[in-house]
């Protein structure tokens, strides 16, 4: 079956540091890949997505590239801010095409704390 | 943007009682809603998929008689934990998929259930 593995947290960084949160997946077929973010007290929000190999999703300075050869979708940001403190979830959908209408399989989440 | 609201956000109940959690789509019609359960430091596990006007589809291992799901309208789905026990204590999250557009999933804030 499908599975998603994220790097364990928590991750603590100083403001303006470089961020990488690793994510690898196991899936049959051609999944779509997502990063969701959950700010304190709020629901999950879609941060970015990629629907096929070599696609790069980007939003709010975050980027992730769909690497089929390494089955990875690592999240990166060049300079984090205090406001980026949140829980980040990597996820995959077993429906290709980008719409997250299929069932989502989530990683365990990574807590990011950014200090001033 | 689209908003999905869950209520209550926190609930404490005695063992043996039943608890109802509501999930509402506030500004769109949700043809499909998903219910997830999240254990501490673990990923979201899909419990069931509910489509408006039909019976919910439960994931393997989820007791349908314990976790009753009703999706009576296009804006409301409810999860009732029947005869709750301490092992049912968890964080329950719903998500809703819109009727039109990309079918993007929108998540509620989650409901934390504690069974004493």
Tab-separated table of C-alpha atoms in Angstrom:
chain	number	residue	atom	x	y	z
A	1	UNK	CA	0.000	0.000	0.000
A	2	UNK	CA	0.891	3.661	-0.060
A	3	UNK	CA	3.055	5.190	2.633
A	4	UNK	CA	4.804	8.463	3.377
A	5	UNK	CA	7.827	8.888	5.621
A	6	UNK	CA	8.884	12.294	6.901
A	7	UNK	CA	11.981	13.268	8.740
A	8	UNK	CA	11.388	13.244	12.434
A	9	UNK	CA	11.142	16.466	14.300
A	10	UNK	CA	10.901	18.682	16.016
A	11	UNK	CA	13.044	21.006	13.959
A	12	UNK	CA	14.249	24.189	15.611
A	13	UNK	CA	15.869	26.932	13.551
A	14	UNK	CA	16.883	30.541	13.889
A	15	UNK	CA	15.216	33.132	11.687
A	16	UNK	CA	16.703	33.320	8.155
A	17	UNK	CA	18.135	29.806	8.378
A	18	UNK	CA	17.756	27.306	5.539
A	19	UNK	CA	15.061	24.678	5.971
A	20	UNK	CA	14.849	21.154	4.626
A	21	UNK	CA	12.216	18.663	5.676
A	22	UNK	CA	12.730	15.295	4.026
A	23	UNK	CA	9.853	13.261	2.661
A	24	UNK	CA	9.951	9.940	0.862
A	25	UNK	CA	7.059	7.866	-0.348
A	26	UNK	CA	6.006	4.442	-1.490
A	27	UNK	CA	3.164	4.175	-3.953
A	28	UNK	CA	1.883	2.217	-6.895
A	29	UNK	CA	1.198	4.077	-10.074
A	30	UNK	CA	1.729	7.805	-10.366
A	31	UNK	CA	0.673	9.637	-7.221
A	32	UNK	CA	0.289	13.342	-6.750
A	33	UNK	CA	2.345	14.781	-3.904
A	34	UNK	CA	1.450	17.503	-1.443
A	35	UNK	CA	2.753	19.481	1.469
A	36	UNK	CA	0.211	20.683	3.989
A	37	UNK	CA	0.872	23.110	6.832
A	38	UNK	CA	-0.988	23.389	10.119
A	39	UNK	CA	-0.544	26.607	12.052
A	40	UNK	CA	-1.357	26.579	15.778
A	41	UNK	CA	-5.088	26.351	16.365
A	42	UNK	CA	-5.951	26.053	12.684
A	43	UNK	CA	-6.811	23.317	10.211
A	44	UNK	CA	-4.451	21.886	7.637
A	45	UNK	CA	-3.849	24.092	4.604
A	46	UNK	CA	-2.438	23.079	1.280
A	47	UNK	CA	1.029	24.609	0.957
A	48	UNK	CA	2.111	23.257	-2.418
A	49	UNK	CA	1.677	20.307	-4.722
A	50	UNK	CA	3.222	18.480	-7.673
A	51	UNK	CA	1.437	16.143	-9.995
A	52	UNK	CA	4.166	14.450	-12.022
A	53	UNK	CA	7.862	13.648	-12.007
A	54	UNK	CA	10.205	16.640	-12.028
A	55	UNK	CA	7.379	19.067	-11.265
A	56	UNK	CA	8.317	21.726	-8.739
A	57	UNK	CA	5.656	23.036	-6.411
A	58	UNK	CA	6.232	26.404	-4.798
A	59	UNK	CA	4.381	28.787	-2.512
A	60	UNK	CA	5.324	31.417	0.096
A	61	UNK	CA	9.021	30.809	-0.531
A	62	UNK	CA	8.728	27.067	0.009
A	63	UNK	CA	9.635	24.633	-2.759
A	64	UNK	CA	9.518	20.886	-3.314
A	65	UNK	CA	10.443	18.858	-6.391
A	66	UNK	CA	8.780	15.569	-7.300
A	67	UNK	CA	11.709	13.127	-7.693
A	68	UNK	CA	10.457	9.836	-9.057
A	69	UNK	CA	13.907	8.235	-9.172
A	70	UNK	CA	14.427	8.752	-5.444
A	71	UNK	CA	10.694	8.695	-4.549
A	72	UNK	CA	11.158	11.925	-2.661
A	73	UNK	CA	9.444	15.290	-2.243
A	74	UNK	CA	11.648	17.249	0.142
A	75	UNK	CA	10.413	20.637	1.354
A	76	UNK	CA	12.872	23.538	1.304
A	77	UNK	CA	12.913	27.215	2.128
A	78	UNK	CA	15.920	29.444	1.810
A	79	UNK	CA	15.190	31.767	4.724
A	80	UNK	CA	12.620	30.859	7.347
A	81	UNK	CA	10.653	33.334	9.417
A	82	UNK	CA	9.136	33.077	12.875
A	83	UNK	CA	5.719	32.982	11.202
A	84	UNK	CA	6.687	29.701	9.498
A	85	UNK	CA	6.487	27.912	12.832
A	86	UNK	CA	3.905	25.180	12.292
A	87	UNK	CA	3.471	21.465	11.674
A	88	UNK	CA	4.237	20.338	8.135
A	89	UNK	CA	2.705	17.215	6.601
A	90	UNK	CA	3.816	15.475	3.449
A	91	UNK	CA	1.046	13.566	1.688
A	92	UNK	CA	0.261	11.668	-1.444
A	93	UNK	CA	-2.881	11.000	-3.388
A	94	UNK	CA	-3.328	7.911	-5.468
A	95	UNK	CA	-5.049	9.903	-8.193
A	96	UNK	CA	-2.785	11.636	-10.636
A	97	UNK	CA	-3.789	14.987	-12.045
A	98	UNK	CA	-3.276	17.339	-9.126
A	99	UNK	CA	-6.745	17.441	-7.677
A	100	UNK	CA	-6.643	16.179	-4.144
A	101	UNK	CA	-9.949	14.480	-4.543
A	102	UNK	CA	-8.580	11.069	-3.827
A	103	UNK	CA	-7.728	9.635	-0.481
A	104	UNK	CA	-4.676	11.210	1.061
A	105	UNK	CA	-1.941	9.250	2.776
A	106	UNK	CA	-0.054	11.444	5.250
A	107	UNK	CA	3.366	11.398	6.782
A	108	UNK	CA	3.576	11.788	10.542
A	109	UNK	CA	4.149	15.515	10.457
A	110	UNK	CA	7.189	17.575	11.386
A	111	UNK	CA	7.004	20.335	13.962
A	112	UNK	CA	9.000	23.393	12.952
A	113	UNK	CA	9.855	26.102	15.463
A	114	UNK	CA	11.649	29.223	14.283
A	115	UNK	CA	13.247	31.502	16.871
A	116	UNK	CA	13.925	35.217	16.335
B	1	UNK	CA	-11.230	31.175	0.960
B	2	UNK	CA	-13.219	28.078	1.743
B	3	UNK	CA	-13.592	27.283	5.392
B	4	UNK	CA	-14.386	24.058	7.151
B	5	UNK	CA	-15.361	24.286	10.779
B	6	UNK	CA	-15.401	21.552	13.398
B	7	UNK	CA	-17.233	21.606	16.687
B	8	UNK	CA	-16.446	21.075	19.462
B	9	UNK	CA	-12.716	21.738	19.344
B	10	UNK	CA	-12.252	19.951	22.657
B	11	UNK	CA	-14.488	17.532	24.488
B	12	UNK	CA	-14.036	15.501	27.646
B	13	UNK	CA	-16.476	12.731	28.405
B	14	UNK	CA	-16.935	9.794	30.715
B	15	UNK	CA	-16.333	6.268	29.568
B	16	UNK	CA	-19.474	4.704	28.106
B	17	UNK	CA	-21.031	7.897	26.848
B	18	UNK	CA	-21.414	8.945	23.217
B	19	UNK	CA	-19.909	12.053	21.688
B	20	UNK	CA	-20.883	13.810	18.468
B	21	UNK	CA	-18.444	15.911	16.445
B	22	UNK	CA	-19.734	18.179	13.688
B	23	UNK	CA	-17.952	19.181	10.506
B	24	UNK	CA	-19.409	22.041	8.487
B	25	UNK	CA	-18.386	23.551	5.193
B	26	UNK	CA	-19.141	27.239	5.687
B	27	UNK	CA	-19.068	28.692	2.196
B	28	UNK	CA	-19.256	25.806	-0.226
B	29	UNK	CA	-21.159	22.588	-0.801
B	30	UNK	CA	-19.179	19.530	0.125
B	31	UNK	CA	-20.149	16.410	-1.757
B	32	UNK	CA	-17.537	14.349	0.024
B	33	UNK	CA	-16.105	14.584	3.515
B	34	UNK	CA	-13.275	12.578	5.003
B	35	UNK	CA	-12.749	11.800	8.668
B	36	UNK	CA	-9.231	11.307	9.988
B	37	UNK	CA	-7.842	10.307	13.342
B	38	UNK	CA	-4.466	11.460	14.565
B	39	UNK	CA	-2.539	9.914	17.433
B	40	UNK	CA	0.222	11.906	19.145
B	41	UNK	CA	3.309	12.223	16.971
B	42	UNK	CA	1.709	10.088	14.284
B	43	UNK	CA	0.235	10.803	10.912
B	44	UNK	CA	-3.416	11.310	10.087
B	45	UNK	CA	-5.162	7.988	9.526
B	46	UNK	CA	-8.176	7.997	7.253
B	47	UNK	CA	-11.163	6.508	9.056
B	48	UNK	CA	-13.950	6.877	6.541
B	49	UNK	CA	-15.240	8.666	3.491
B	50	UNK	CA	-18.745	10.045	3.553
B	51	UNK	CA	-20.747	11.154	0.557
B	52	UNK	CA	-23.854	13.250	0.956
B	53	UNK	CA	-26.972	11.144	1.048
B	54	UNK	CA	-25.277	7.760	1.129
B	55	UNK	CA	-23.603	5.473	3.612
B	56	UNK	CA	-20.041	6.154	4.633
B	57	UNK	CA	-17.219	3.952	3.385
B	58	UNK	CA	-15.018	2.852	6.250
B	59	UNK	CA	-11.340	1.990	6.050
B	60	UNK	CA	-10.214	-1.457	7.037
B	61	UNK	CA	-10.029	-1.891	10.776
B	62	UNK	CA	-12.393	0.973	11.620
B	63	UNK	CA	-15.486	-0.145	13.532
B	64	UNK	CA	-18.486	1.321	11.770
B	65	UNK	CA	-20.757	0.650	14.742
B	66	UNK	CA	-18.466	2.584	17.050
B	67	UNK	CA	-17.780	5.510	14.731
B	68	UNK	CA	-21.116	6.509	13.223
B	69	UNK	CA	-20.889	8.946	10.343
B	70	UNK	CA	-23.814	10.880	8.944
B	71	UNK	CA	-23.604	13.230	5.965
B	72	UNK	CA	-27.164	14.423	5.827
B	73	UNK	CA	-26.600	17.634	3.904
B	74	UNK	CA	-24.079	19.194	1.566
B	75	UNK	CA	-22.686	21.323	4.380
B	76	UNK	CA	-22.699	19.028	7.391
B	77	UNK	CA	-21.184	15.703	8.351
B	78	UNK	CA	-21.175	14.296	11.870
B	79	UNK	CA	-18.999	11.713	13.566
B	80	UNK	CA	-20.473	10.050	16.650
B	81	UNK	CA	-18.165	8.047	18.872
B	82	UNK	CA	-20.508	5.608	20.585
B	83	UNK	CA	-19.865	4.122	24.009
B	84	UNK	CA	-16.531	5.890	24.143
B	85	UNK	CA	-13.594	4.355	25.979
B	86	UNK	CA	-10.220	5.830	26.947
B	87	UNK	CA	-8.572	4.231	23.906
B	88	UNK	CA	-10.849	6.352	21.712
B	89	UNK	CA	-9.139	9.476	23.032
B	90	UNK	CA	-7.573	11.127	20.023
B	91	UNK	CA	-7.560	14.097	17.682
B	92	UNK	CA	-10.248	13.816	15.011
B	93	UNK	CA	-9.991	15.877	11.843
B	94	UNK	CA	-12.454	16.257	9.008
B	95	UNK	CA	-11.862	17.457	5.497
B	96	UNK	CA	-14.315	18.433	2.811
B	97	UNK	CA	-14.151	18.376	-0.940
B	98	UNK	CA	-16.045	20.942	-2.943
B	99	UNK	CA	-18.582	20.287	-5.624
B	100	UNK	CA	-16.873	22.330	-8.287
B	101	UNK	CA	-13.430	23.534	-9.201
B	102	UNK	CA	-10.312	21.548	-8.534
B	103	UNK	CA	-11.881	19.470	-5.828
B	104	UNK	CA	-9.239	20.631	-3.407
B	105	UNK	CA	-9.606	19.351	0.111
B	106	UNK	CA	-10.190	21.807	2.950
B	107	UNK	CA	-9.540	20.751	6.517
B	108	UNK	CA	-11.250	21.538	9.771
B	109	UNK	CA	-9.353	22.639	12.864
B	110	UNK	CA	-9.721	19.265	14.495
B	111	UNK	CA	-11.500	18.046	17.623
B	112	UNK	CA	-9.633	16.655	20.602
B	113	UNK	CA	-11.562	13.947	22.428
B	114	UNK	CA	-10.532	12.847	25.892
B	115	UNK	CA	-12.390	9.925	27.433
B	116	UNK	CA	-11.970	9.534	31.165
